[in-house]
Amino acid sequence: MKEYSVKLSILKTLSQGGFHSGEELGDKLGISRAAISKHIKGIQGWGVDVFSVQGKGYQLAKPIQLLDQGVLQNNLANNVELIPIIDSTNQYLLDRVDSLESGSVCLAEYQAKGRGRRGREWVSPFGSNLYLSMFWRLDAGIAAALGLSLVVGVAIVEALEDMGLTSVKLKWPNDLYYQDKKLAGILVEMSGQAGAAANIVIGMGLNLMMSEATQGITQPWASLFEVAKNQEIDRNQLAITMITTLHRTLDEYERYGMSGFVEKWNRLDNFINRPVTLLIGSKEITGIARGINEQGAVLLETENGLESYIGGEISLRSRQ
Ligand code: ATP
Ligand code: BTN
């Protein structure tokens, strides 16, 4: 049995709700109460809020709906792998690009080394968010990858709108925002040579019900349950919708590229017509954000007129 299988079994029992004693959990798994207590500490280390009451046992502070490989696979044509505990779903697919078919998906409940752009950390507590990646072989090659991350962002926001989850916005090039707080990030990574088809992995981290006590995030963040107000969100259904949306968007991008895309982006741009700073290496350029152009470059109204900026090393920051 893998080291974390015991913890997953304990979590499965706890996710049914109510209290479960160390004795009951131990009997079920054929291990001692002391061993259960050690595993509970490990589970807490994954970011799950479990508390214990003497004489009653352990309970989850908030219910968790686990992802279900069977439900996901039955509702998707894609090849789906749910790997509950992983380093990074993007890395998992990148390591296997030679044997995967386009559209293959990897999902996780917890990432030990979830990452954002330029190696920054993506904080990935167990069972409270969505972490998913899709592999795609892009005939247009690596030059088309920036456009891809913009197009995917718009499609995801539109899919949320279709579910009645409105007011989600975009920050160039790869973030979803809600009320000026980061709700999700999209990370496009690739392997391949210039001129040849590119092996692309598109990863998305979407916060659903992350605990306020979560450590390690250095900027304001939001969860989808704030956006949803009282509407219930089924995690498996949401994952299915996100995967279907990603697949459809990649198909369409291969066929139509970015035609007609600028207006769609600009409607959802969180910073349009607001004062911003662009960070390009050690250089800072200030101006008013004016959305994007047809190449997917960010537009900035500066003292020198309207300027466009494109490239992977640029970060946009609000000045308000
Ligand atoms: P940019 O990409 O424009 O430089 P960014 O600061 O958001 O913007 P990214 O690399 O895109 O940087 O994302 C990683 C950052 O996101 C981390 O430095 C952290 O502050 C934040 N972050 C990490 N995990 C989460 C999370 N689960 N939810 C929201 N924000 C997170
Ligand atoms: C960002 O905002 O910079 C992008 C964050 C992307 C996070 C997702 S979670 C699933 C996939 N696996 C990773 O390691 N990162 C992406």
Coordinates of C-alpha atoms and ligand atoms in Angstrom, one line a residue:
M1 CA 0.0 0.0 0.0
K2 CA 1.4 3.4 -0.9
E3 CA 2.3 5.5 2.1
Y4 CA -0.6 7.9 1.6
S5 CA -3.3 5.3 0.9
V6 CA -4.0 5.0 4.6
K7 CA -4.5 8.8 4.9
L8 CA -6.9 8.7 1.8
S9 CA -8.9 5.9 3.4
I10 CA -9.2 7.9 6.6
L11 CA -10.3 11.0 4.6
K12 CA -12.9 8.9 2.8
T13 CA -14.5 7.9 6.1
L14 CA -14.3 11.4 7.5
S15 CA -15.8 12.9 4.4
Q16 CA -19.0 10.9 5.1
G17 CA -19.5 13.4 8.0
G18 CA -19.8 13.1 11.8
F19 CA -17.3 11.9 14.4
H20 CA -15.2 8.8 13.9
S21 CA -13.2 7.4 16.8
G22 CA -9.5 6.4 16.5
E23 CA -10.6 2.9 17.5
E24 CA -13.1 2.7 14.7
L25 CA -10.7 4.0 12.1
G26 CA -7.9 1.8 13.4
D27 CA -10.1 -1.4 13.3
K28 CA -11.1 -0.6 9.7
L29 CA -7.5 -0.2 8.5
G30 CA -5.9 -2.8 10.8
I31 CA -3.6 -0.3 12.5
S32 CA -3.3 1.1 16.1
R33 CA -5.0 4.3 17.4
A34 CA -1.5 5.8 17.8
A35 CA -0.9 5.2 14.1
I36 CA -4.2 6.8 13.2
S37 CA -3.3 9.9 15.3
K38 CA 0.0 10.1 13.3
H39 CA -1.8 9.9 10.0
I40 CA -4.3 12.6 11.2
K41 CA -1.3 14.9 11.7
G42 CA -0.1 14.2 8.2
I43 CA -3.6 14.9 6.8
Q44 CA -3.6 18.2 8.7
G45 CA -0.2 18.9 7.0
W46 CA -2.1 18.6 3.6
G47 CA -4.1 21.6 4.7
V48 CA -7.3 19.7 5.9
D49 CA -8.9 21.1 9.0
V50 CA -9.6 18.0 11.2
F51 CA -10.4 18.4 14.9
S52 CA -10.7 15.9 17.7
V53 CA -13.0 15.8 20.7
Q54 CA -12.1 13.5 23.6
G55 CA -14.5 10.5 23.8
K56 CA -15.9 11.2 20.3
G57 CA -13.0 11.1 17.9
Y58 CA -12.2 13.0 14.7
Q59 CA -14.3 15.2 12.5
L60 CA -13.7 17.4 9.5
A61 CA -14.3 21.1 10.3
K62 CA -15.9 21.5 6.8
P63 CA -17.3 18.8 4.7
I64 CA -15.2 17.7 1.7
Q65 CA -16.6 16.3 -1.5
L66 CA -13.9 14.1 -3.0
L67 CA -13.3 13.8 -6.7
D68 CA -14.4 10.5 -8.2
Q69 CA -12.4 8.9 -11.0
G70 CA -15.5 6.8 -12.1
V71 CA -17.9 9.8 -12.3
L72 CA -15.3 11.9 -14.2
Q73 CA -14.4 9.2 -16.7
N74 CA -18.0 8.2 -17.3
N75 CA -18.8 11.8 -18.3
L76 CA -15.8 12.6 -20.4
A77 CA -14.4 11.3 -23.7
N78 CA -10.9 12.4 -22.5
N79 CA -8.4 10.0 -21.0
V80 CA -8.6 11.0 -17.3
E81 CA -6.2 10.2 -14.5
L82 CA -7.1 11.2 -10.9
I83 CA -4.0 11.1 -8.8
P84 CA -5.0 12.3 -5.4
I85 CA -1.5 13.2 -4.1
I86 CA 0.9 14.5 -6.6
D87 CA 3.8 16.9 -7.0
S88 CA 2.3 18.9 -9.8
T89 CA -0.4 17.8 -12.4
N90 CA 1.5 19.9 -15.0
Q91 CA 4.8 18.2 -14.3
Y92 CA 3.0 14.7 -14.4
L93 CA 1.8 15.3 -18.0
L94 CA 5.0 17.0 -19.1
D95 CA 6.9 13.9 -18.1
R96 CA 4.7 11.8 -20.3
V97 CA 4.1 13.9 -23.5
D98 CA 5.6 11.2 -25.8
S99 CA 3.0 8.6 -24.8
L100 CA -0.1 10.7 -24.3
E101 CA -2.9 11.5 -26.7
S102 CA -4.1 15.0 -27.1
G103 CA -6.8 15.9 -24.5
S104 CA -5.4 13.6 -21.8
V105 CA -6.2 15.0 -18.3
C106 CA -4.6 14.8 -14.9
L107 CA -6.4 15.9 -11.7
A108 CA -5.3 15.9 -8.1
E109 CA -6.7 16.6 -4.6
Y110 CA -3.3 17.9 -3.3
Q111 CA -0.1 19.1 -5.0
A112 CA 3.1 19.1 -3.0
K113 CA 4.8 21.2 -5.6
G114 CA 2.1 23.1 -7.4
R115 CA 3.6 25.9 -9.4
G116 CA 2.7 29.2 -11.1
R117 CA 4.6 31.3 -13.6
R118 CA 8.4 31.4 -13.3
G119 CA 8.5 28.7 -10.6
R120 CA 6.4 30.6 -8.1
E121 CA 4.4 28.3 -5.7
W122 CA 0.7 27.5 -6.3
V123 CA -0.6 26.7 -2.8
S124 CA -2.7 23.5 -3.2
P125 CA -4.4 22.2 0.0
F126 CA -6.2 18.9 -0.1
G127 CA -9.7 18.5 -1.3
S128 CA -10.7 22.2 -1.3
N129 CA -9.9 23.4 -4.8
L130 CA -9.5 22.2 -8.4
Y131 CA -6.0 21.3 -9.7
L132 CA -6.2 20.0 -13.3
S133 CA -4.0 19.9 -16.4
M134 CA -4.6 18.9 -20.0
F135 CA -2.1 17.8 -22.6
W136 CA -2.5 19.1 -26.2
R137 CA -0.3 18.6 -29.2
L138 CA -0.5 22.0 -31.0
D139 CA 0.4 21.9 -34.7
A140 CA 0.8 25.7 -34.8
G141 CA 3.9 25.3 -32.6
I142 CA 5.1 27.1 -29.5
A143 CA 4.7 30.6 -30.9
A144 CA 0.9 30.1 -30.5
A145 CA 1.1 29.4 -26.7
L146 CA 0.5 33.0 -25.4
G147 CA -2.7 33.3 -27.4
L148 CA -3.7 29.9 -26.0
S149 CA -3.5 31.0 -22.4
L150 CA -5.6 34.1 -23.1
V151 CA -8.3 32.2 -25.0
V152 CA -8.5 29.5 -22.3
G153 CA -9.0 32.2 -19.6
V154 CA -11.9 33.8 -21.4
A155 CA -13.5 30.4 -22.1
I156 CA -13.3 29.4 -18.4
V157 CA -14.9 32.7 -17.3
E158 CA -17.7 32.3 -19.9
A159 CA -18.3 28.7 -18.6
L160 CA -18.6 30.1 -15.1
E161 CA -21.1 32.8 -16.3
D162 CA -23.2 30.0 -17.9
M163 CA -23.4 28.4 -14.5
G164 CA -24.7 31.7 -13.0
L165 CA -21.3 32.5 -11.5
T166 CA -20.8 36.1 -12.6
S167 CA -18.4 39.0 -12.0
V168 CA -15.3 36.9 -12.5
K169 CA -12.7 38.9 -14.4
L170 CA -9.3 38.4 -16.1
K171 CA -5.8 39.7 -15.4
W172 CA -3.4 39.6 -18.3
P173 CA -2.0 37.1 -19.1
N174 CA -3.2 34.2 -17.0
D175 CA -5.2 34.9 -13.9
L176 CA -8.9 34.9 -13.0
Y177 CA -9.9 37.6 -10.5
Y178 CA -13.0 38.2 -8.3
Q179 CA -13.4 41.6 -6.6
D180 CA -9.7 42.4 -7.2
K181 CA -8.6 39.1 -5.6
K182 CA -6.9 36.1 -7.4
L183 CA -9.4 33.3 -7.9
A184 CA -7.5 31.0 -10.3
G185 CA -4.4 30.8 -12.3
I186 CA -3.7 29.2 -15.7
L187 CA -0.2 28.0 -16.5
V188 CA 0.7 26.9 -20.1
E189 CA 4.0 25.0 -20.3
M190 CA 5.5 23.2 -23.2
S191 CA 8.2 21.0 -24.7
G192 CA 9.0 21.0 -28.4
Q193 CA 11.3 22.9 -30.8
A194 CA 10.6 26.1 -32.7
G195 CA 9.0 25.2 -36.1
A196 CA 7.7 21.8 -35.0
A197 CA 4.4 20.8 -33.3
A198 CA 4.5 21.7 -29.7
N199 CA 3.6 19.5 -26.7
I200 CA 1.5 21.8 -24.6
V201 CA 0.3 21.3 -21.0
I202 CA -2.4 23.7 -19.8
G203 CA -2.8 23.7 -16.0
M204 CA -5.5 25.4 -14.0
G205 CA -5.7 26.0 -10.3
L206 CA -9.2 27.2 -9.3
N207 CA -10.0 28.0 -5.6
L208 CA -13.3 26.6 -4.5
M209 CA -13.5 26.6 -0.7
M210 CA -10.0 27.2 0.6
S211 CA -9.7 27.8 4.3
E212 CA -9.1 31.4 5.4
A213 CA -6.3 30.0 7.5
T214 CA -4.3 28.8 4.5
Q215 CA -0.7 29.9 4.7
G216 CA 1.8 31.0 2.0
I217 CA -0.2 33.1 -0.4
T218 CA 1.4 36.5 -0.8
Q219 CA -1.5 38.4 -2.3
P220 CA -5.3 38.7 -1.8
W221 CA -7.2 35.6 -3.0
A222 CA -10.8 34.5 -3.4
S223 CA -12.6 31.2 -3.6
L224 CA -15.5 30.3 -6.0
F225 CA -17.9 29.7 -3.1
E226 CA -17.8 33.5 -2.5
V227 CA -18.8 34.1 -6.1
A228 CA -21.5 31.4 -5.8
K229 CA -23.1 33.0 -2.7
N230 CA -25.6 30.3 -1.6
Q231 CA -25.4 28.2 -4.8
E232 CA -24.0 24.7 -4.2
I233 CA -21.0 23.6 -6.3
D234 CA -20.5 20.0 -7.1
R235 CA -16.7 19.5 -7.5
N236 CA -17.0 16.6 -9.9
Q237 CA -19.5 18.4 -12.1
L238 CA -17.3 21.5 -12.0
A239 CA -14.3 19.5 -13.0
I240 CA -16.3 18.0 -15.9
T241 CA -17.4 21.4 -17.1
M242 CA -13.9 22.8 -16.9
I243 CA -12.4 19.9 -18.8
T244 CA -15.1 20.0 -21.5
T245 CA -14.6 23.8 -21.9
L246 CA -10.8 23.4 -22.1
H247 CA -11.1 20.7 -24.8
R248 CA -13.6 22.6 -26.9
T249 CA -11.5 25.8 -26.6
L250 CA -8.3 24.1 -27.8
D251 CA -10.2 22.6 -30.8
E252 CA -11.6 26.0 -31.7
Y253 CA -8.2 27.8 -31.2
E254 CA -6.6 25.3 -33.6
R255 CA -9.3 26.2 -36.2
Y256 CA -9.9 29.9 -35.7
G257 CA -7.0 31.2 -33.7
M258 CA -7.7 34.5 -32.0
S259 CA -10.1 36.0 -34.6
G260 CA -12.9 38.0 -32.9
F261 CA -11.2 37.6 -29.6
V262 CA -10.2 41.1 -28.6
E263 CA -13.7 42.3 -27.6
K264 CA -14.4 39.1 -25.7
W265 CA -11.2 39.7 -23.6
N266 CA -11.8 43.4 -23.1
R267 CA -15.3 42.8 -21.7
L268 CA -13.7 40.7 -19.0
D269 CA -10.4 42.6 -18.4
N270 CA -10.3 43.4 -14.6
F271 CA -7.9 46.3 -15.1
I272 CA -9.1 47.9 -18.3
N273 CA -9.0 51.7 -18.1
R274 CA -7.3 51.5 -14.7
P275 CA -3.8 52.8 -13.7
V276 CA -1.3 49.9 -13.7
T277 CA 2.4 49.2 -13.7
L278 CA 4.0 46.6 -16.0
L279 CA 7.0 44.9 -14.5
I280 CA 9.5 43.7 -17.2
G281 CA 12.6 42.3 -15.5
S282 CA 13.8 45.3 -13.4
K283 CA 12.0 47.8 -15.6
E284 CA 8.7 49.4 -14.5
I285 CA 6.3 51.1 -17.0
T286 CA 3.3 52.9 -15.7
G287 CA 0.2 53.8 -17.7
I288 CA -3.5 53.2 -18.1
A289 CA -4.5 49.6 -19.1
R290 CA -6.3 49.5 -22.5
G291 CA -7.0 45.8 -22.9
I292 CA -5.2 43.7 -25.5
N293 CA -4.6 43.8 -29.3
E294 CA -5.1 41.0 -31.9
Q295 CA -1.7 39.4 -31.1
G296 CA -2.7 39.1 -27.4
A297 CA -0.2 41.9 -26.4
V298 CA -1.3 44.0 -23.4
L299 CA -1.9 47.6 -24.3
L300 CA -0.8 50.5 -22.1
E301 CA -1.5 54.2 -22.6
T302 CA 1.7 55.9 -21.5
E303 CA 3.1 59.5 -21.8
N304 CA 4.5 58.4 -25.2
G305 CA 1.1 57.2 -26.5
L306 CA -0.4 53.7 -26.8
E307 CA 2.2 50.9 -26.4
S308 CA 1.9 47.2 -26.7
Y309 CA 3.9 44.6 -24.7
I310 CA 4.1 40.9 -25.2
G311 CA 6.3 38.1 -23.7
G312 CA 6.5 35.7 -20.9
E313 CA 8.5 37.9 -18.5
I314 CA 5.9 40.6 -18.0
S315 CA 3.7 41.1 -14.8
L316 CA 0.9 43.5 -14.5
R317 CA 0.2 45.2 -11.2
S318 CA -2.6 47.5 -10.1
R319 CA -1.7 51.1 -9.0
Q320 CA -4.8 51.7 -7.0
Ligands
ATP1 P1 2.0 37.4 -12.7 O1 1.8 36.1 -13.3 O2 1.3 38.5 -13.4 O3 3.4 37.8 -12.3 P2 1.2 36.6 -9.9 O4 1.9 37.4 -8.9 O5 -0.2 36.2 -9.7 O6 1.2 37.4 -11.3 P3 1.9 33.8 -10.6 O7 3.2 33.2 -10.8 O8 1.0 34.0 -11.8 O9 2.2 35.3 -10.1 O10 1.1 33.1 -9.5 C1 1.7 32.6 -8.3 C2 1.4 33.5 -7.2 O11 0.0 33.3 -6.9 C3 2.1 33.2 -5.9 O12 3.2 34.0 -5.8 C4 1.1 33.5 -4.8 O13 1.2 34.8 -4.3 C5 -0.3 33.4 -5.5 N1 -0.9 32.1 -5.2 C6 -0.4 30.9 -4.8 N2 -1.3 30.0 -4.6 C7 -2.5 30.6 -4.8 C8 -3.9 30.2 -4.6 N3 -4.2 28.9 -4.3 N4 -4.8 31.1 -4.9 C9 -4.5 32.4 -5.2 N5 -3.3 32.8 -5.3 C10 -2.3 32.0 -5.1
BTN2 C1 -0.4 31.2 -12.1 O1 -1.3 31.9 -11.7 O2 0.8 31.5 -12.3 C2 -0.8 29.8 -12.6 C3 -1.1 28.8 -11.5 C4 -1.4 27.5 -12.1 C5 -1.7 26.4 -11.1 C6 -2.1 25.1 -11.7 S1 -2.7 24.0 -10.5 C7 -2.7 22.7 -11.7 C8 -1.4 22.9 -12.5 N1 -0.3 22.2 -11.9 C9 0.6 23.1 -11.4 O3 1.7 22.8 -10.8 N2 0.2 24.4 -11.8 C10 -1.0 24.4 -12.5

